[in-house]
Amino acid sequence: MAKAKKRSDCPVSCSLDIWGDKWSLLIIRDLLFAKECTYGDFLKAAEGIATNILAARLLVLEENKIIEKLAHPDSKAKVLYRLTRKGIDLLPVMIEINLWAEKYFSIPEDRKALLQEVKKDKAGFIKAMTKELES
Amino acid sequence: MAKAKKRSDCPVSCSLDIWGDKWSLLIIRDLLFAKECTYGDFLKAAEGIATNILAARLLVLEENKIIEKLAHPDSKAKVLYRLTRKGIDLLPVMIEINLWAEKYFSIPEDRKALLQEVKKDKAGFIKAMTKELES
DNA sequence: TATCTTTACTTGCATTTTGCAAGTGTAAAT
DNA sequence: ATTTACACTTGCAAAATGCAAGTAAAGATA
C-alpha cells in the first residue's frame, strides 16, 4: 500500500508520519485499554470509524510494527489485534495526552479515576501496565 | 472557519479533534523550541508545509487557544506567534513523543543531546522550560 | 516620491484522502 | 442447507491536501 515518505529526520515528524491522523491513536487507545481487540471491537468505539479507514490504519500500524495480528482462540473467522512492544511504548504519550486533555476539557468520570491512579505514581503505573500488556 | 465537531467525550479523541493531523504538532514543536515564530519561520521548517495549510492550522490552533498572535516589535508587517499556557502544557506530550521516537528511529544528534537533559530530570526540565516559555 | 521587496496570507485547481453505503468471501451457527 | 457473523473490499461523492500563483499592506531603497 502506501510507501512511507519521510518528511524529515525530526522525531516528531517521523512519529506523525506513522500515526499523525485523527484515527490511529484511537486504535492504539483501544488496544492499550482493552489489551486485545477484534476488527469489530474497533468499529464499536464511540467515534465511529469507517470500515475502510479502519482497514487502512490497521495496515499502516502493522507495517510499522506498532500492532500485530494474532489468531483468535475461539474462531478462525476472528482476528485478534494487539500492540507490539513498540506500540506498548506509546503508553507514556497516551498518558500525557490524557493528562493534558483532563486539564482543558471535561472528561468522563471513569477516565478521571484512572488518571488519579496515574498521578499517584506515574512511573509505577506505566511499568505495571506495560508488563500486563506484554504478557 | 471549521466548526469543531466533537466525535466523543474521550480525552484522546477531543485532543485529536484539535491537533490530530500531520502538521499541527510540528507547528507546536517549532514554538516550543523557538518560543516565538513568524509565519515565515514556520515555512522554513524542514518538512515544507504549504502556505494555505499553515494558515488553516494556525487559525484552528488560535481558535482553540493553543497559540496566540502578538505584534512583532520590529515591524507591523510581521506577526509573532507564541504558545498560550494551554499550548505550553503540551510539552510533556511532545517530550514523550520524542523519547518514543528516539527509541525506534535514528534521530539528529542535537535532539539526542537535548533528550539526555530530559532524562536526567524530566520534571525539572518541564518546569524550567515551561517557566521560560511563559515569560 | 516612486518602486521594489518583504511579509502574511488568499485563491484556483489538480490530486489525494476521507467517509458512507453496499458488496464479497470465509467461517461458524442453526 | 441456509442463515448469520466477521473481516474486510469496492465504488463513489465530499472534503482535505498540496502546489503555484496572486494580493494587500508595510518597510526598505533609489
PDB file of N, CA, C and O in Angstrom, chain A residues 7-13 15-23 25-26 29 47 66 85-86 89-90 92-94 96-98 100-101 103-105 107-108 111, chain B residues 7-13 15-23 25-26 29 46-47 66 85-86 89-90 92-94 96-98 100-101 103-105 107-108 111:
ATOM      1  N   ARG A   7       9.279  12.912   5.892  1.00  0.00           N
ATOM      2  CA  ARG A   7       9.348  14.336   5.585  1.00  0.00           C
ATOM      3  C   ARG A   7      10.616  14.988   6.112  1.00  0.00           C
ATOM      4  O   ARG A   7      11.107  15.975   5.565  1.00  0.00           O
ATOM      5  N   SER A   8      11.141  14.463   7.210  1.00  0.00           N
ATOM      6  CA  SER A   8      12.384  14.996   7.790  1.00  0.00           C
ATOM      7  C   SER A   8      12.919  13.990   8.798  1.00  0.00           C
ATOM      8  O   SER A   8      12.301  12.962   9.049  1.00  0.00           O
ATOM      9  N   ASP A   9      14.056  14.313   9.395  1.00  0.00           N
ATOM     10  CA  ASP A   9      14.631  13.437  10.415  1.00  0.00           C
ATOM     11  C   ASP A   9      14.102  13.740  11.808  1.00  0.00           C
ATOM     12  O   ASP A   9      14.450  13.050  12.766  1.00  0.00           O
ATOM     13  N   CYS A  10      13.303  14.767  11.925  1.00  0.00           N
ATOM     14  CA  CYS A  10      12.769  15.127  13.240  1.00  0.00           C
ATOM     15  C   CYS A  10      11.956  13.981  13.815  1.00  0.00           C
ATOM     16  O   CYS A  10      11.097  13.418  13.137  1.00  0.00           O
ATOM     17  N   PRO A  11      12.220  13.615  15.074  1.00  0.00           N
ATOM     18  CA  PRO A  11      11.480  12.518  15.699  1.00  0.00           C
ATOM     19  C   PRO A  11       9.972  12.753  15.732  1.00  0.00           C
ATOM     20  O   PRO A  11       9.201  11.798  15.588  1.00  0.00           O
ATOM     21  N   VAL A  12       9.574  13.982  15.890  1.00  0.00           N
ATOM     22  CA  VAL A  12       8.141  14.288  15.918  1.00  0.00           C
ATOM     23  C   VAL A  12       7.543  14.050  14.538  1.00  0.00           C
ATOM     24  O   VAL A  12       6.491  13.418  14.397  1.00  0.00           O
ATOM     25  N   SER A  13       8.230  14.544  13.534  1.00  0.00           N
ATOM     26  CA  SER A  13       7.786  14.339  12.160  1.00  0.00           C
ATOM     27  C   SER A  13       7.712  12.857  11.795  1.00  0.00           C
ATOM     28  O   SER A  13       6.726  12.391  11.195  1.00  0.00           O
ATOM     29  N   SER A  15       7.291  10.365  13.791  1.00  0.00           N
ATOM     30  CA  SER A  15       6.179   9.773  14.526  1.00  0.00           C
ATOM     31  C   SER A  15       4.851  10.085  13.831  1.00  0.00           C
ATOM     32  O   SER A  15       4.022   9.194  13.615  1.00  0.00           O
ATOM     33  N   LEU A  16       4.690  11.344  13.478  1.00  0.00           N
ATOM     34  CA  LEU A  16       3.441  11.752  12.827  1.00  0.00           C
ATOM     35  C   LEU A  16       3.273  11.098  11.468  1.00  0.00           C
ATOM     36  O   LEU A  16       2.148  10.873  11.018  1.00  0.00           O
ATOM     37  N   ASP A  17       4.382  10.797  10.806  1.00  0.00           N
ATOM     38  CA  ASP A  17       4.289  10.094   9.520  1.00  0.00           C
ATOM     39  C   ASP A  17       3.546   8.773   9.684  1.00  0.00           C
ATOM     40  O   ASP A  17       2.877   8.307   8.767  1.00  0.00           O
ATOM     41  N   ILE A  18       3.672   8.170  10.851  1.00  0.00           N
ATOM     42  CA  ILE A  18       3.012   6.889  11.104  1.00  0.00           C
ATOM     43  C   ILE A  18       1.611   7.060  11.683  1.00  0.00           C
ATOM     44  O   ILE A  18       0.654   6.537  11.146  1.00  0.00           O
ATOM     45  N   TRP A  19       1.520   7.785  12.786  1.00  0.00           N
ATOM     46  CA  TRP A  19       0.227   7.849  13.474  1.00  0.00           C
ATOM     47  C   TRP A  19      -0.329   9.264  13.604  1.00  0.00           C
ATOM     48  O   TRP A  19      -1.172   9.519  14.479  1.00  0.00           O
ATOM     49  N   GLY A  20       0.099  10.159  12.731  1.00  0.00           N
ATOM     50  CA  GLY A  20      -0.392  11.536  12.774  1.00  0.00           C
ATOM     51  C   GLY A  20      -1.672  11.728  11.996  1.00  0.00           C
ATOM     52  O   GLY A  20      -1.672  12.303  10.918  1.00  0.00           O
ATOM     53  N   ASP A  21      -2.758  11.248  12.517  1.00  0.00           N
ATOM     54  CA  ASP A  21      -4.065  11.457  11.896  1.00  0.00           C
ATOM     55  C   ASP A  21      -5.123  11.359  12.986  1.00  0.00           C
ATOM     56  O   ASP A  21      -4.787  11.179  14.149  1.00  0.00           O
ATOM     57  N   LYS A  22      -6.360  11.469  12.605  1.00  0.00           N
ATOM     58  CA  LYS A  22      -7.422  11.531  13.616  1.00  0.00           C
ATOM     59  C   LYS A  22      -7.825  10.164  14.160  1.00  0.00           C
ATOM     60  O   LYS A  22      -8.610  10.072  15.106  1.00  0.00           O
ATOM     61  N   TRP A  23      -7.299   9.074  13.609  1.00  0.00           N
ATOM     62  CA  TRP A  23      -7.800   7.762  13.998  1.00  0.00           C
ATOM     63  C   TRP A  23      -6.773   6.829  14.635  1.00  0.00           C
ATOM     64  O   TRP A  23      -7.104   6.044  15.531  1.00  0.00           O
ATOM     65  N   LEU A  25      -4.327   6.957  16.794  1.00  0.00           N
ATOM     66  CA  LEU A  25      -4.141   6.933  18.243  1.00  0.00           C
ATOM     67  C   LEU A  25      -5.383   6.424  18.980  1.00  0.00           C
ATOM     68  O   LEU A  25      -5.293   5.953  20.112  1.00  0.00           O
ATOM     69  N   LEU A  26      -6.526   6.494  18.310  1.00  0.00           N
ATOM     70  CA  LEU A  26      -7.742   5.938  18.926  1.00  0.00           C
ATOM     71  C   LEU A  26      -7.699   4.414  18.885  1.00  0.00           C
ATOM     72  O   LEU A  26      -8.129   3.736  19.828  1.00  0.00           O
ATOM     73  N   ARG A  29      -5.294   3.577  21.540  1.00  0.00           N
ATOM     74  CA  ARG A  29      -6.011   3.747  22.820  1.00  0.00           C
ATOM     75  C   ARG A  29      -6.826   2.504  23.155  1.00  0.00           C
ATOM     76  O   ARG A  29      -6.731   1.954  24.257  1.00  0.00           O
ATOM     77  N   GLU A  47     -16.406   6.836  18.528  1.00  0.00           N
ATOM     78  CA  GLU A  47     -16.133   7.809  17.464  1.00  0.00           C
ATOM     79  C   GLU A  47     -16.653   7.381  16.102  1.00  0.00           C
ATOM     80  O   GLU A  47     -16.833   8.216  15.213  1.00  0.00           O
ATOM     81  N   ILE A  66       3.694  -1.489  14.949  1.00  0.00           N
ATOM     82  CA  ILE A  66       3.061  -0.934  16.156  1.00  0.00           C
ATOM     83  C   ILE A  66       2.063  -1.960  16.690  1.00  0.00           C
ATOM     84  O   ILE A  66       1.875  -2.089  17.898  1.00  0.00           O
ATOM     85  N   ARG A  85       5.703  -4.409  21.364  1.00  0.00           N
ATOM     86  CA  ARG A  85       6.404  -3.615  22.370  1.00  0.00           C
ATOM     87  C   ARG A  85       6.511  -2.161  21.929  1.00  0.00           C
ATOM     88  O   ARG A  85       6.343  -1.235  22.717  1.00  0.00           O
ATOM     89  N   LYS A  86       6.762  -1.992  20.643  1.00  0.00           N
ATOM     90  CA  LYS A  86       6.848  -0.625  20.085  1.00  0.00           C
ATOM     91  C   LYS A  86       5.531   0.126  20.293  1.00  0.00           C
ATOM     92  O   LYS A  86       5.534   1.328  20.573  1.00  0.00           O
ATOM     93  N   ASP A  89       4.936   0.924  23.999  1.00  0.00           N
ATOM     94  CA  ASP A  89       5.783   2.043  24.425  1.00  0.00           C
ATOM     95  C   ASP A  89       5.174   3.412  24.115  1.00  0.00           C
ATOM     96  O   ASP A  89       5.737   4.447  24.485  1.00  0.00           O
ATOM     97  N   LEU A  90       4.053   3.409  23.433  1.00  0.00           N
ATOM     98  CA  LEU A  90       3.341   4.682  23.234  1.00  0.00           C
ATOM     99  C   LEU A  90       2.495   5.041  24.453  1.00  0.00           C
ATOM    100  O   LEU A  90       1.883   6.116  24.498  1.00  0.00           O
ATOM    101  N   PRO A  92       3.290   6.120  27.485  1.00  0.00           N
ATOM    102  CA  PRO A  92       3.583   7.432  28.078  1.00  0.00           C
ATOM    103  C   PRO A  92       3.011   8.597  27.265  1.00  0.00           C
ATOM    104  O   PRO A  92       2.508   9.571  27.836  1.00  0.00           O
ATOM    105  N   VAL A  93       3.077   8.485  25.946  1.00  0.00           N
ATOM    106  CA  VAL A  93       2.476   9.516  25.090  1.00  0.00           C
ATOM    107  C   VAL A  93       0.976   9.582  25.360  1.00  0.00           C
ATOM    108  O   VAL A  93       0.408  10.664  25.573  1.00  0.00           O
ATOM    109  N   MET A  94       0.349   8.421  25.376  1.00  0.00           N
ATOM    110  CA  MET A  94      -1.096   8.343  25.597  1.00  0.00           C
ATOM    111  C   MET A  94      -1.486   8.935  26.948  1.00  0.00           C
ATOM    112  O   MET A  94      -2.461   9.671  27.064  1.00  0.00           O
ATOM    113  N   GLU A  96       0.156  11.224  28.709  1.00  0.00           N
ATOM    114  CA  GLU A  96       0.319  12.684  28.720  1.00  0.00           C
ATOM    115  C   GLU A  96      -0.795  13.373  27.940  1.00  0.00           C
ATOM    116  O   GLU A  96      -1.235  14.462  28.307  1.00  0.00           O
ATOM    117  N   ILE A  97      -1.253  12.749  26.883  1.00  0.00           N
ATOM    118  CA  ILE A  97      -2.386  13.313  26.147  1.00  0.00           C
ATOM    119  C   ILE A  97      -3.615  13.365  27.049  1.00  0.00           C
ATOM    120  O   ILE A  97      -4.319  14.366  27.128  1.00  0.00           O
ATOM    121  N   ASN A  98      -3.839  12.277  27.769  1.00  0.00           N
ATOM    122  CA  ASN A  98      -4.975  12.228  28.686  1.00  0.00           C
ATOM    123  C   ASN A  98      -4.872  13.283  29.779  1.00  0.00           C
ATOM    124  O   ASN A  98      -5.857  13.948  30.110  1.00  0.00           O
ATOM    125  N   TRP A 100      -3.215  16.080  29.658  1.00  0.00           N
ATOM    126  CA  TRP A 100      -3.417  17.405  29.062  1.00  0.00           C
ATOM    127  C   TRP A 100      -4.900  17.672  28.861  1.00  0.00           C
ATOM    128  O   TRP A 100      -5.415  18.727  29.217  1.00  0.00           O
ATOM    129  N   ALA A 101      -5.567  16.697  28.290  1.00  0.00           N
ATOM    130  CA  ALA A 101      -6.993  16.853  27.990  1.00  0.00           C
ATOM    131  C   ALA A 101      -7.808  17.005  29.267  1.00  0.00           C
ATOM    132  O   ALA A 101      -8.783  17.762  29.318  1.00  0.00           O
ATOM    133  N   LYS A 103      -6.949  18.488  31.864  1.00  0.00           N
ATOM    134  CA  LYS A 103      -6.792  19.861  32.362  1.00  0.00           C
ATOM    135  C   LYS A 103      -7.662  20.850  31.600  1.00  0.00           C
ATOM    136  O   LYS A 103      -8.085  21.861  32.151  1.00  0.00           O
ATOM    137  N   TYR A 104      -7.932  20.567  30.327  1.00  0.00           N
ATOM    138  CA  TYR A 104      -8.590  21.567  29.486  1.00  0.00           C
ATOM    139  C   TYR A 104      -9.962  21.177  28.945  1.00  0.00           C
ATOM    140  O   TYR A 104     -10.632  21.997  28.329  1.00  0.00           O
ATOM    141  N   PHE A 105     -10.366  19.949  29.134  1.00  0.00           N
ATOM    142  CA  PHE A 105     -11.708  19.541  28.712  1.00  0.00           C
ATOM    143  C   PHE A 105     -12.392  18.855  29.881  1.00  0.00           C
ATOM    144  O   PHE A 105     -11.736  18.478  30.846  1.00  0.00           O
ATOM    145  N   ILE A 107     -13.901  15.498  31.008  1.00  0.00           N
ATOM    146  CA  ILE A 107     -13.742  14.134  30.523  1.00  0.00           C
ATOM    147  C   ILE A 107     -14.539  13.168  31.415  1.00  0.00           C
ATOM    148  O   ILE A 107     -14.900  13.501  32.537  1.00  0.00           O
ATOM    149  N   PRO A 108     -14.842  11.993  30.900  1.00  0.00           N
ATOM    150  CA  PRO A 108     -15.661  11.023  31.626  1.00  0.00           C
ATOM    151  C   PRO A 108     -15.071  10.658  32.989  1.00  0.00           C
ATOM    152  O   PRO A 108     -13.852  10.620  33.156  1.00  0.00           O
ATOM    153  N   ARG A 111     -12.532   7.707  33.290  1.00  0.00           N
ATOM    154  CA  ARG A 111     -11.189   8.049  32.839  1.00  0.00           C
ATOM    155  C   ARG A 111     -10.486   8.912  33.875  1.00  0.00           C
ATOM    156  O   ARG A 111      -9.291   8.782  34.113  1.00  0.00           O
TER     157      ARG A 111
ATOM    158  N   ARG B   7     -16.152  14.217  18.306  1.00  0.00           N
ATOM    159  CA  ARG B   7     -16.540  12.854  17.961  1.00  0.00           C
ATOM    160  C   ARG B   7     -16.976  12.033  19.159  1.00  0.00           C
ATOM    161  O   ARG B   7     -17.787  11.119  19.043  1.00  0.00           O
ATOM    162  N   SER B   8     -16.409  12.352  20.318  1.00  0.00           N
ATOM    163  CA  SER B   8     -16.786  11.656  21.549  1.00  0.00           C
ATOM    164  C   SER B   8     -16.265  12.443  22.733  1.00  0.00           C
ATOM    165  O   SER B   8     -15.607  13.471  22.569  1.00  0.00           O
ATOM    166  N   ASP B   9     -16.534  11.973  23.939  1.00  0.00           N
ATOM    167  CA  ASP B   9     -16.040  12.630  25.144  1.00  0.00           C
ATOM    168  C   ASP B   9     -14.653  12.157  25.539  1.00  0.00           C
ATOM    169  O   ASP B   9     -14.077  12.652  26.503  1.00  0.00           O
ATOM    170  N   CYS B  10     -14.123  11.196  24.823  1.00  0.00           N
ATOM    171  CA  CYS B  10     -12.804  10.664  25.158  1.00  0.00           C
ATOM    172  C   CYS B  10     -11.753  11.766  25.045  1.00  0.00           C
ATOM    173  O   CYS B  10     -11.693  12.480  24.053  1.00  0.00           O
ATOM    174  N   PRO B  11     -10.930  11.920  26.074  1.00  0.00           N
ATOM    175  CA  PRO B  11      -9.898  12.954  26.056  1.00  0.00           C
ATOM    176  C   PRO B  11      -8.947  12.824  24.873  1.00  0.00           C
ATOM    177  O   PRO B  11      -8.484  13.837  24.336  1.00  0.00           O
ATOM    178  N   VAL B  12      -8.656  11.607  24.485  1.00  0.00           N
ATOM    179  CA  VAL B  12      -7.762  11.414  23.335  1.00  0.00           C
ATOM    180  C   VAL B  12      -8.447  11.906  22.065  1.00  0.00           C
ATOM    181  O   VAL B  12      -7.861  12.630  21.263  1.00  0.00           O
ATOM    182  N   SER B  13      -9.685  11.540  21.911  1.00  0.00           N
ATOM    183  CA  SER B  13     -10.454  11.972  20.742  1.00  0.00           C
ATOM    184  C   SER B  13     -10.588  13.488  20.692  1.00  0.00           C
ATOM    185  O   SER B  13     -10.409  14.110  19.643  1.00  0.00           O
ATOM    186  N   SER B  15      -8.599  15.672  21.963  1.00  0.00           N
ATOM    187  CA  SER B  15      -7.291  16.225  21.634  1.00  0.00           C
ATOM    188  C   SER B  15      -7.024  16.120  20.134  1.00  0.00           C
ATOM    189  O   SER B  15      -6.606  17.083  19.495  1.00  0.00           O
ATOM    190  N   LEU B  16      -7.300  14.944  19.598  1.00  0.00           N
ATOM    191  CA  LEU B  16      -7.051  14.731  18.171  1.00  0.00           C
ATOM    192  C   LEU B  16      -7.960  15.603  17.301  1.00  0.00           C
ATOM    193  O   LEU B  16      -7.588  15.977  16.191  1.00  0.00           O
ATOM    194  N   ASP B  17      -9.146  15.914  17.805  1.00  0.00           N
ATOM    195  CA  ASP B  17     -10.031  16.819  17.059  1.00  0.00           C
ATOM    196  C   ASP B  17      -9.342  18.147  16.783  1.00  0.00           C
ATOM    197  O   ASP B  17      -9.590  18.787  15.769  1.00  0.00           O
ATOM    198  N   ILE B  18      -8.468  18.552  17.685  1.00  0.00           N
ATOM    199  CA  ILE B  18      -7.769  19.832  17.527  1.00  0.00           C
ATOM    200  C   ILE B  18      -6.450  19.677  16.766  1.00  0.00           C
ATOM    201  O   ILE B  18      -6.225  20.347  15.764  1.00  0.00           O
ATOM    202  N   TRP B  19      -5.599  18.792  17.256  1.00  0.00           N
ATOM    203  CA  TRP B  19      -4.248  18.728  16.656  1.00  0.00           C
ATOM    204  C   TRP B  19      -3.909  17.357  16.089  1.00  0.00           C
ATOM    205  O   TRP B  19      -2.728  17.036  15.917  1.00  0.00           O
ATOM    206  N   GLY B  20      -4.915  16.589  15.750  1.00  0.00           N
ATOM    207  CA  GLY B  20      -4.673  15.249  15.197  1.00  0.00           C
ATOM    208  C   GLY B  20      -4.494  15.258  13.690  1.00  0.00           C
ATOM    209  O   GLY B  20      -5.364  14.829  12.950  1.00  0.00           O
ATOM    210  N   ASP B  21      -3.368  15.726  13.240  1.00  0.00           N
ATOM    211  CA  ASP B  21      -3.045  15.709  11.815  1.00  0.00           C
ATOM    212  C   ASP B  21      -1.536  15.722  11.679  1.00  0.00           C
ATOM    213  O   ASP B  21      -0.821  15.692  12.673  1.00  0.00           O
ATOM    214  N   LYS B  22      -1.050  15.759  10.451  1.00  0.00           N
ATOM    215  CA  LYS B  22       0.391  15.637  10.243  1.00  0.00           C
ATOM    216  C   LYS B  22       1.159  16.935  10.479  1.00  0.00           C
ATOM    217  O   LYS B  22       2.391  16.933  10.443  1.00  0.00           O
ATOM    218  N   TRP B  23       0.492  18.042  10.697  1.00  0.00           N
ATOM    219  CA  TRP B  23       1.183  19.325  10.758  1.00  0.00           C
ATOM    220  C   TRP B  23       1.106  20.073  12.084  1.00  0.00           C
ATOM    221  O   TRP B  23       2.080  20.728  12.490  1.00  0.00           O
ATOM    222  N   LEU B  25       1.238  19.446  15.287  1.00  0.00           N
ATOM    223  CA  LEU B  25       2.253  19.230  16.324  1.00  0.00           C
ATOM    224  C   LEU B  25       3.636  19.710  15.879  1.00  0.00           C
ATOM    225  O   LEU B  25       4.500  19.984  16.717  1.00  0.00           O
ATOM    226  N   LEU B  26       3.838  19.812  14.568  1.00  0.00           N
ATOM    227  CA  LEU B  26       5.115  20.354  14.090  1.00  0.00           C
ATOM    228  C   LEU B  26       5.168  21.859  14.331  1.00  0.00           C
ATOM    229  O   LEU B  26       6.220  22.410  14.677  1.00  0.00           O
ATOM    230  N   ARG B  29       5.786  22.099  17.950  1.00  0.00           N
ATOM    231  CA  ARG B  29       7.205  21.800  18.157  1.00  0.00           C
ATOM    232  C   ARG B  29       8.062  23.031  17.918  1.00  0.00           C
ATOM    233  O   ARG B  29       8.905  23.389  18.753  1.00  0.00           O
ATOM    234  N   ALA B  46      11.943  22.107   7.991  1.00  0.00           N
ATOM    235  CA  ALA B  46      12.407  21.091   7.040  1.00  0.00           C
ATOM    236  C   ALA B  46      11.283  20.346   6.324  1.00  0.00           C
ATOM    237  O   ALA B  46      11.456  19.914   5.175  1.00  0.00           O
ATOM    238  N   GLU B  47      10.133  20.194   6.972  1.00  0.00           N
ATOM    239  CA  GLU B  47       9.072  19.375   6.398  1.00  0.00           C
ATOM    240  C   GLU B  47       8.372  20.027   5.213  1.00  0.00           C
ATOM    241  O   GLU B  47       7.749  19.339   4.402  1.00  0.00           O
ATOM    242  N   ILE B  66      -4.583  27.436  21.691  1.00  0.00           N
ATOM    243  CA  ILE B  66      -3.293  26.761  21.852  1.00  0.00           C
ATOM    244  C   ILE B  66      -2.175  27.769  21.571  1.00  0.00           C
ATOM    245  O   ILE B  66      -1.114  27.729  22.176  1.00  0.00           O
ATOM    246  N   ARG B  85      -0.651  29.179  27.613  1.00  0.00           N
ATOM    247  CA  ARG B  85      -0.355  28.196  28.654  1.00  0.00           C
ATOM    248  C   ARG B  85      -0.873  26.814  28.239  1.00  0.00           C
ATOM    249  O   ARG B  85      -0.220  25.788  28.454  1.00  0.00           O
ATOM    250  N   LYS B  86      -2.040  26.821  27.615  1.00  0.00           N
ATOM    251  CA  LYS B  86      -2.628  25.566  27.133  1.00  0.00           C
ATOM    252  C   LYS B  86      -1.701  24.884  26.133  1.00  0.00           C
ATOM    253  O   LYS B  86      -1.562  23.659  26.124  1.00  0.00           O
ATOM    254  N   ASP B  89       1.487  23.599  27.814  1.00  0.00           N
ATOM    255  CA  ASP B  89       1.206  22.365  28.563  1.00  0.00           C
ATOM    256  C   ASP B  89       1.252  21.108  27.694  1.00  0.00           C
ATOM    257  O   ASP B  89       1.121  19.988  28.201  1.00  0.00           O
ATOM    258  N   LEU B  90       1.415  21.276  26.408  1.00  0.00           N
ATOM    259  CA  LEU B  90       1.618  20.111  25.536  1.00  0.00           C
ATOM    260  C   LEU B  90       3.067  19.630  25.568  1.00  0.00           C
ATOM    261  O   LEU B  90       3.409  18.612  24.952  1.00  0.00           O
ATOM    262  N   PRO B  92       4.838  18.050  27.865  1.00  0.00           N
ATOM    263  CA  PRO B  92       5.020  16.638  28.252  1.00  0.00           C
ATOM    264  C   PRO B  92       4.654  15.667  27.132  1.00  0.00           C
ATOM    265  O   PRO B  92       5.336  14.648  26.945  1.00  0.00           O
ATOM    266  N   VAL B  93       3.618  15.970  26.396  1.00  0.00           N
ATOM    267  CA  VAL B  93       3.251  15.128  25.250  1.00  0.00           C
ATOM    268  C   VAL B  93       4.390  15.128  24.234  1.00  0.00           C
ATOM    269  O   VAL B  93       4.821  14.071  23.753  1.00  0.00           O
ATOM    270  N   MET B  94       4.870  16.330  23.932  1.00  0.00           N
ATOM    271  CA  MET B  94       5.959  16.471  22.964  1.00  0.00           C
ATOM    272  C   MET B  94       7.200  15.708  23.401  1.00  0.00           C
ATOM    273  O   MET B  94       7.860  15.036  22.601  1.00  0.00           O
ATOM    274  N   GLU B  96       7.377  13.066  25.391  1.00  0.00           N
ATOM    275  CA  GLU B  96       7.174  11.614  25.305  1.00  0.00           C
ATOM    276  C   GLU B  96       7.217  11.132  23.859  1.00  0.00           C
ATOM    277  O   GLU B  96       7.702  10.039  23.578  1.00  0.00           O
ATOM    278  N   ILE B  97       6.723  11.941  22.954  1.00  0.00           N
ATOM    279  CA  ILE B  97       6.821  11.587  21.527  1.00  0.00           C
ATOM    280  C   ILE B  97       8.287  11.486  21.127  1.00  0.00           C
ATOM    281  O   ILE B  97       8.716  10.543  20.461  1.00  0.00           O
ATOM    282  N   ASN B  98       9.066  12.473  21.557  1.00  0.00           N
ATOM    283  CA  ASN B  98      10.496  12.467  21.242  1.00  0.00           C
ATOM    284  C   ASN B  98      11.199  11.242  21.830  1.00  0.00           C
ATOM    285  O   ASN B  98      12.025  10.619  21.163  1.00  0.00           O
ATOM    286  N   TRP B 100       9.870   8.381  22.606  1.00  0.00           N
ATOM    287  CA  TRP B 100       9.429   7.185  21.884  1.00  0.00           C
ATOM    288  C   TRP B 100      10.184   7.067  20.564  1.00  0.00           C
ATOM    289  O   TRP B 100      10.713   6.005  20.224  1.00  0.00           O
ATOM    290  N   ALA B 101      10.235   8.171  19.850  1.00  0.00           N
ATOM    291  CA  ALA B 101      10.887   8.167  18.539  1.00  0.00           C
ATOM    292  C   ALA B 101      12.378   7.876  18.663  1.00  0.00           C
ATOM    293  O   ALA B 101      12.966   7.186  17.827  1.00  0.00           O
ATOM    294  N   LYS B 103      13.738   5.963  20.679  1.00  0.00           N
ATOM    295  CA  LYS B 103      13.911   4.527  20.900  1.00  0.00           C
ATOM    296  C   LYS B 103      13.799   3.725  19.607  1.00  0.00           C
ATOM    297  O   LYS B 103      14.421   2.676  19.462  1.00  0.00           O
ATOM    298  N   TYR B 104      13.007   4.222  18.662  1.00  0.00           N
ATOM    299  CA  TYR B 104      12.697   3.406  17.485  1.00  0.00           C
ATOM    300  C   TYR B 104      13.170   3.963  16.147  1.00  0.00           C
ATOM    301  O   TYR B 104      13.062   3.287  15.135  1.00  0.00           O
ATOM    302  N   PHE B 105      13.656   5.196  16.147  1.00  0.00           N
ATOM    303  CA  PHE B 105      14.198   5.770  14.916  1.00  0.00           C
ATOM    304  C   PHE B 105      15.581   6.321  15.204  1.00  0.00           C
ATOM    305  O   PHE B 105      15.939   6.498  16.364  1.00  0.00           O
ATOM    306  N   ILE B 107      17.652   9.559  15.224  1.00  0.00           N
ATOM    307  CA  ILE B 107      17.284  10.966  15.263  1.00  0.00           C
ATOM    308  C   ILE B 107      18.531  11.830  15.341  1.00  0.00           C
ATOM    309  O   ILE B 107      19.611  11.355  15.691  1.00  0.00           O
ATOM    310  N   PRO B 108      18.405  13.102  14.972  1.00  0.00           N
ATOM    311  CA  PRO B 108      19.560  14.009  14.930  1.00  0.00           C
ATOM    312  C   PRO B 108      20.271  14.115  16.273  1.00  0.00           C
ATOM    313  O   PRO B 108      19.645  14.046  17.330  1.00  0.00           O
ATOM    314  N   ARG B 111      19.159  16.788  18.877  1.00  0.00           N
ATOM    315  CA  ARG B 111      17.939  16.411  19.587  1.00  0.00           C
ATOM    316  C   ARG B 111      18.225  15.348  20.636  1.00  0.00           C
ATOM    317  O   ARG B 111      17.674  15.350  21.731  1.00  0.00           O
TER     318      ARG B 111
END
